[in-house]
């Protein structure tokens, strides 16, 4: 159990038998009436986001979530195989649990795997990864670094928007949270 005054981003709460991750929170002290905590919670399993308000100082049940560093090894059918970097234990994680992280997952890449009572909740990638462009339309004379973008396919198979001057074989830095282009890598 924890108080609503102890909430932090990323903390996982157990509310009505479901696990909710704190996306953001704000302590509010109005001029009249008691203080309260306004939160945005994301369901760990379904990904649904809700806004919930708690009175300040109320006890909420926290879930015991183990976050461990793992290395992605390979895809086995519909499962992704990860290895614990400390114990070398391998676990299979279904593609539904990996979700959108699969778009930016390369073999031998490090990731954080969160588990609760032996059940994998989610896979968290670093905020940015370096990927190589495998397909994009050729740039035309007069294309500038500012102005427009074009679709490009990276080595994981995901499609992102990149500036017009980039070509096949260029390594780019990609934000794993929203798939946006961050820059070229030499």
mmCIF file of C-alpha atoms in Angstrom:
data_model
loop_
_atom_site.group_PDB
_atom_site.id
_atom_site.type_symbol
_atom_site.label_atom_id
_atom_site.label_comp_id
_atom_site.label_asym_id
_atom_site.label_seq_id
_atom_site.Cartn_x
_atom_site.Cartn_y
_atom_site.Cartn_z
ATOM 1 C CA UNK A 1 0.000 0.000 0.000
ATOM 2 C CA UNK A 2 1.119 3.546 -0.749
ATOM 3 C CA UNK A 3 -0.358 6.959 -0.224
ATOM 4 C CA UNK A 4 -1.504 9.062 -3.204
ATOM 5 C CA UNK A 5 1.157 11.543 -2.045
ATOM 6 C CA UNK A 6 3.828 8.944 -2.958
ATOM 7 C CA UNK A 7 2.732 8.476 -6.600
ATOM 8 C CA UNK A 8 5.446 8.534 -9.259
ATOM 9 C CA UNK A 9 5.391 8.187 -13.049
ATOM 10 C CA UNK A 10 5.718 4.530 -14.032
ATOM 11 C CA UNK A 11 4.394 3.228 -10.701
ATOM 12 C CA UNK A 12 1.912 0.348 -11.136
ATOM 13 C CA UNK A 13 -1.276 0.377 -9.070
ATOM 14 C CA UNK A 14 -3.705 -2.478 -8.431
ATOM 15 C CA UNK A 15 -7.181 -0.925 -8.698
ATOM 16 C CA UNK A 16 -10.279 -3.157 -8.646
ATOM 17 C CA UNK A 17 -8.202 -6.195 -9.631
ATOM 18 C CA UNK A 18 -6.615 -4.526 -12.682
ATOM 19 C CA UNK A 19 -3.085 -3.184 -13.078
ATOM 20 C CA UNK A 20 -2.749 0.487 -13.995
ATOM 21 C CA UNK A 21 0.489 2.341 -14.703
ATOM 22 C CA UNK A 22 0.747 6.017 -13.670
ATOM 23 C CA UNK A 23 1.416 8.040 -16.840
ATOM 24 C CA UNK A 24 1.259 11.438 -15.134
ATOM 25 C CA UNK A 25 -0.022 12.907 -11.901
ATOM 26 C CA UNK A 26 -0.626 16.337 -10.424
ATOM 27 C CA UNK A 27 -1.204 17.397 -6.822
ATOM 28 C CA UNK A 28 -3.920 20.071 -6.688
ATOM 29 C CA UNK A 29 -4.553 22.284 -3.636
ATOM 30 C CA UNK A 30 -7.618 24.396 -4.369
ATOM 31 C CA UNK A 31 -8.265 27.542 -2.350
ATOM 32 C CA UNK A 32 -11.403 25.992 -0.906
ATOM 33 C CA UNK A 33 -11.826 22.317 0.001
ATOM 34 C CA UNK A 34 -9.388 19.448 0.488
ATOM 35 C CA UNK A 35 -6.357 18.750 -1.689
ATOM 36 C CA UNK A 36 -6.574 16.024 -4.325
ATOM 37 C CA UNK A 37 -4.390 14.179 -6.830
ATOM 38 C CA UNK A 38 -5.360 14.166 -10.510
ATOM 39 C CA UNK A 39 -3.828 11.216 -12.407
ATOM 40 C CA UNK A 40 -3.725 9.767 -15.891
ATOM 41 C CA UNK A 41 -3.602 5.963 -15.681
ATOM 42 C CA UNK A 42 -2.861 3.435 -18.441
ATOM 43 C CA UNK A 43 -4.138 -0.132 -18.208
ATOM 44 C CA UNK A 44 -1.009 -2.290 -18.356
ATOM 45 C CA UNK A 45 -2.625 -5.150 -20.274
ATOM 46 C CA UNK A 46 -5.118 -3.423 -22.619
ATOM 47 C CA UNK A 47 -3.323 -0.069 -23.055
ATOM 48 C CA UNK A 48 -6.544 1.890 -22.338
ATOM 49 C CA UNK A 49 -5.951 5.310 -20.731
ATOM 50 C CA UNK A 50 -8.260 6.893 -18.131
ATOM 51 C CA UNK A 51 -8.215 9.998 -15.949
ATOM 52 C CA UNK A 52 -8.834 9.355 -12.251
ATOM 53 C CA UNK A 53 -8.916 11.699 -9.265
ATOM 54 C CA UNK A 54 -7.955 10.630 -5.729
ATOM 55 C CA UNK A 55 -8.288 12.554 -2.474
ATOM 56 C CA UNK A 56 -4.843 13.481 -1.133
ATOM 57 C CA UNK A 57 -3.468 11.020 1.411
ATOM 58 C CA UNK A 58 -5.749 8.125 0.382
ATOM 59 C CA UNK A 59 -4.096 4.683 0.425
ATOM 60 C CA UNK A 60 -3.833 2.905 -2.945
ATOM 61 C CA UNK A 61 -2.641 -0.645 -3.514
ATOM 62 C CA UNK A 62 0.596 -0.900 -5.473
ATOM 63 C CA UNK A 63 1.457 -3.924 -7.571
ATOM 64 C CA UNK A 64 4.816 -5.633 -7.227
ATOM 65 C CA UNK A 65 6.310 -5.315 -10.710
ATOM 66 C CA UNK A 66 9.751 -6.740 -11.450
ATOM 67 C CA UNK A 67 11.638 -4.891 -14.182
ATOM 68 C CA UNK A 68 14.581 -6.839 -15.542
ATOM 69 C CA UNK A 69 17.120 -6.142 -18.273
ATOM 70 C CA UNK A 70 16.710 -8.621 -21.089
ATOM 71 C CA UNK A 71 18.159 -9.140 -24.533
ATOM 72 C CA UNK A 72 15.959 -9.898 -27.543
ATOM 73 C CA UNK A 73 17.243 -13.050 -29.269
ATOM 74 C CA UNK A 74 14.885 -14.063 -32.082
ATOM 75 C CA UNK A 75 11.268 -14.474 -33.199
ATOM 76 C CA UNK A 76 9.812 -17.972 -32.786
ATOM 77 C CA UNK A 77 6.456 -18.228 -34.578
ATOM 78 C CA UNK A 78 4.201 -15.685 -32.862
ATOM 79 C CA UNK A 79 6.500 -15.411 -29.835
ATOM 80 C CA UNK A 80 9.532 -13.248 -29.215
ATOM 81 C CA UNK A 81 12.346 -14.941 -27.280
ATOM 82 C CA UNK A 82 14.139 -12.827 -24.685
ATOM 83 C CA UNK A 83 17.086 -13.768 -22.455
ATOM 84 C CA UNK A 84 17.764 -12.439 -18.962
ATOM 85 C CA UNK A 85 21.243 -10.846 -19.110
ATOM 86 C CA UNK A 86 22.074 -11.910 -15.531
ATOM 87 C CA UNK A 87 20.724 -15.476 -15.259
ATOM 88 C CA UNK A 88 20.677 -16.357 -19.006
ATOM 89 C CA UNK A 89 17.110 -17.716 -18.583
ATOM 90 C CA UNK A 90 15.076 -17.492 -21.780
ATOM 91 C CA UNK A 91 11.395 -16.572 -21.889
ATOM 92 C CA UNK A 92 8.897 -16.495 -24.753
ATOM 93 C CA UNK A 93 6.726 -13.386 -24.924
ATOM 94 C CA UNK A 94 3.619 -13.415 -27.169
ATOM 95 C CA UNK A 95 3.488 -10.787 -29.927
ATOM 96 C CA UNK A 96 0.309 -9.296 -28.386
ATOM 97 C CA UNK A 97 2.305 -8.442 -25.233
ATOM 98 C CA UNK A 98 5.275 -7.036 -27.190
ATOM 99 C CA UNK A 99 2.847 -4.830 -29.161
ATOM 100 C CA UNK A 100 4.220 -1.836 -31.061
ATOM 101 C CA UNK A 101 7.708 -2.378 -29.610
ATOM 102 C CA UNK A 102 8.140 -5.080 -32.282
ATOM 103 C CA UNK A 103 8.425 -2.329 -34.925
ATOM 104 C CA UNK A 104 11.787 -1.248 -33.494
ATOM 105 C CA UNK A 105 13.163 -4.527 -32.105
ATOM 106 C CA UNK A 106 16.471 -5.803 -33.512
ATOM 107 C CA UNK A 107 18.164 -9.067 -32.582
ATOM 108 C CA UNK A 108 20.566 -8.788 -29.596
ATOM 109 C CA UNK A 109 18.951 -5.489 -28.565
ATOM 110 C CA UNK A 110 18.547 -4.686 -24.870
ATOM 111 C CA UNK A 111 15.057 -4.052 -23.474
ATOM 112 C CA UNK A 112 13.348 -3.907 -20.083
ATOM 113 C CA UNK A 113 10.741 -6.603 -19.475
ATOM 114 C CA UNK A 114 8.216 -5.955 -16.687
ATOM 115 C CA UNK A 115 6.621 -8.966 -14.968
ATOM 116 C CA UNK A 116 4.003 -9.346 -12.230
ATOM 117 C CA UNK A 117 3.547 -12.735 -10.498
ATOM 118 C CA UNK A 118 5.348 -14.470 -13.384
ATOM 119 C CA UNK A 119 3.170 -12.821 -16.070
ATOM 120 C CA UNK A 120 4.894 -10.536 -18.573
ATOM 121 C CA UNK A 121 3.127 -7.153 -18.601
ATOM 122 C CA UNK A 122 5.031 -5.171 -21.228
ATOM 123 C CA UNK A 123 8.345 -4.703 -23.026
ATOM 124 C CA UNK A 124 10.000 -1.288 -22.715
ATOM 125 C CA UNK A 125 12.571 -0.273 -25.325
ATOM 126 C CA UNK A 126 15.187 2.471 -24.980
ATOM 127 C CA UNK A 127 13.721 5.842 -26.014
ATOM 128 C CA UNK A 128 15.641 5.792 -29.306
ATOM 129 C CA UNK A 129 17.198 3.152 -31.555
ATOM 130 C CA UNK A 130 19.459 3.281 -34.618
ATOM 131 C CA UNK A 131 18.000 1.532 -37.681
ATOM 132 C CA UNK A 132 19.032 1.285 -41.321
ATOM 133 C CA UNK A 133 16.706 2.350 -44.132
ATOM 134 C CA UNK A 134 16.056 -0.644 -46.414
ATOM 135 C CA UNK A 135 13.611 0.950 -48.863
ATOM 136 C CA UNK A 136 12.597 4.471 -49.825
ATOM 137 C CA UNK A 137 11.922 6.344 -53.042
ATOM 138 C CA UNK A 138 15.041 8.013 -54.465
ATOM 139 C CA UNK A 139 15.537 11.686 -53.680
ATOM 140 C CA UNK A 140 15.011 14.161 -56.488
ATOM 141 C CA UNK A 141 17.116 17.130 -57.532
ATOM 142 C CA UNK A 142 16.207 20.116 -55.369
ATOM 143 C CA UNK A 143 15.113 18.150 -52.299
ATOM 144 C CA UNK A 144 16.021 20.057 -49.176
ATOM 145 C CA UNK A 145 16.509 19.002 -45.575
ATOM 146 C CA UNK A 146 13.516 21.121 -44.622
ATOM 147 C CA UNK A 147 10.130 21.068 -46.200
ATOM 148 C CA UNK A 148 8.811 17.619 -46.857
ATOM 149 C CA UNK A 149 8.996 14.036 -45.769
ATOM 150 C CA UNK A 150 8.613 10.687 -47.487
ATOM 151 C CA UNK A 151 7.865 7.178 -46.219
ATOM 152 C CA UNK A 152 10.840 4.876 -45.615
ATOM 153 C CA UNK A 153 10.990 1.242 -44.515
ATOM 154 C CA UNK A 154 13.612 0.406 -41.874
ATOM 155 C CA UNK A 155 15.321 -2.950 -41.304
ATOM 156 C CA UNK A 156 12.684 -4.112 -38.795
ATOM 157 C CA UNK A 157 9.949 -3.690 -41.431
ATOM 158 C CA UNK A 158 8.395 -0.611 -39.814
ATOM 159 C CA UNK A 159 7.546 2.412 -41.963
ATOM 160 C CA UNK A 160 8.549 5.866 -40.738
ATOM 161 C CA UNK A 161 8.537 9.380 -42.224
ATOM 162 C CA UNK A 162 11.994 10.762 -43.124
ATOM 163 C CA UNK A 163 13.270 13.920 -44.868
ATOM 164 C CA UNK A 164 13.338 13.818 -48.680
ATOM 165 C CA UNK A 165 17.159 13.703 -49.024
ATOM 166 C CA UNK A 166 17.677 10.366 -47.194
ATOM 167 C CA UNK A 167 18.514 7.279 -49.246
ATOM 168 C CA UNK A 168 18.602 3.488 -48.840
ATOM 169 C CA UNK A 169 21.433 2.338 -46.543
ATOM 170 C CA UNK A 170 21.392 5.462 -44.370
ATOM 171 C CA UNK A 171 21.344 4.785 -40.620
ATOM 172 C CA UNK A 172 18.770 6.888 -38.764
ATOM 173 C CA UNK A 173 17.874 7.433 -35.125
ATOM 174 C CA UNK A 174 14.186 6.697 -34.420
ATOM 175 C CA UNK A 175 12.078 7.548 -31.346
ATOM 176 C CA UNK A 176 10.560 4.233 -30.160
ATOM 177 C CA UNK A 177 7.604 5.922 -28.438
ATOM 178 C CA UNK A 178 6.023 7.420 -31.568
ATOM 179 C CA UNK A 179 8.188 6.233 -34.487
ATOM 180 C CA UNK A 180 9.419 9.724 -35.371
ATOM 181 C CA UNK A 181 12.696 10.441 -37.175
ATOM 182 C CA UNK A 182 15.315 12.025 -34.874
ATOM 183 C CA UNK A 183 18.318 12.349 -37.176
ATOM 184 C CA UNK A 184 21.021 10.654 -39.215
ATOM 185 C CA UNK A 185 23.766 8.556 -37.633
ATOM 186 C CA UNK A 186 27.219 8.365 -39.209
#
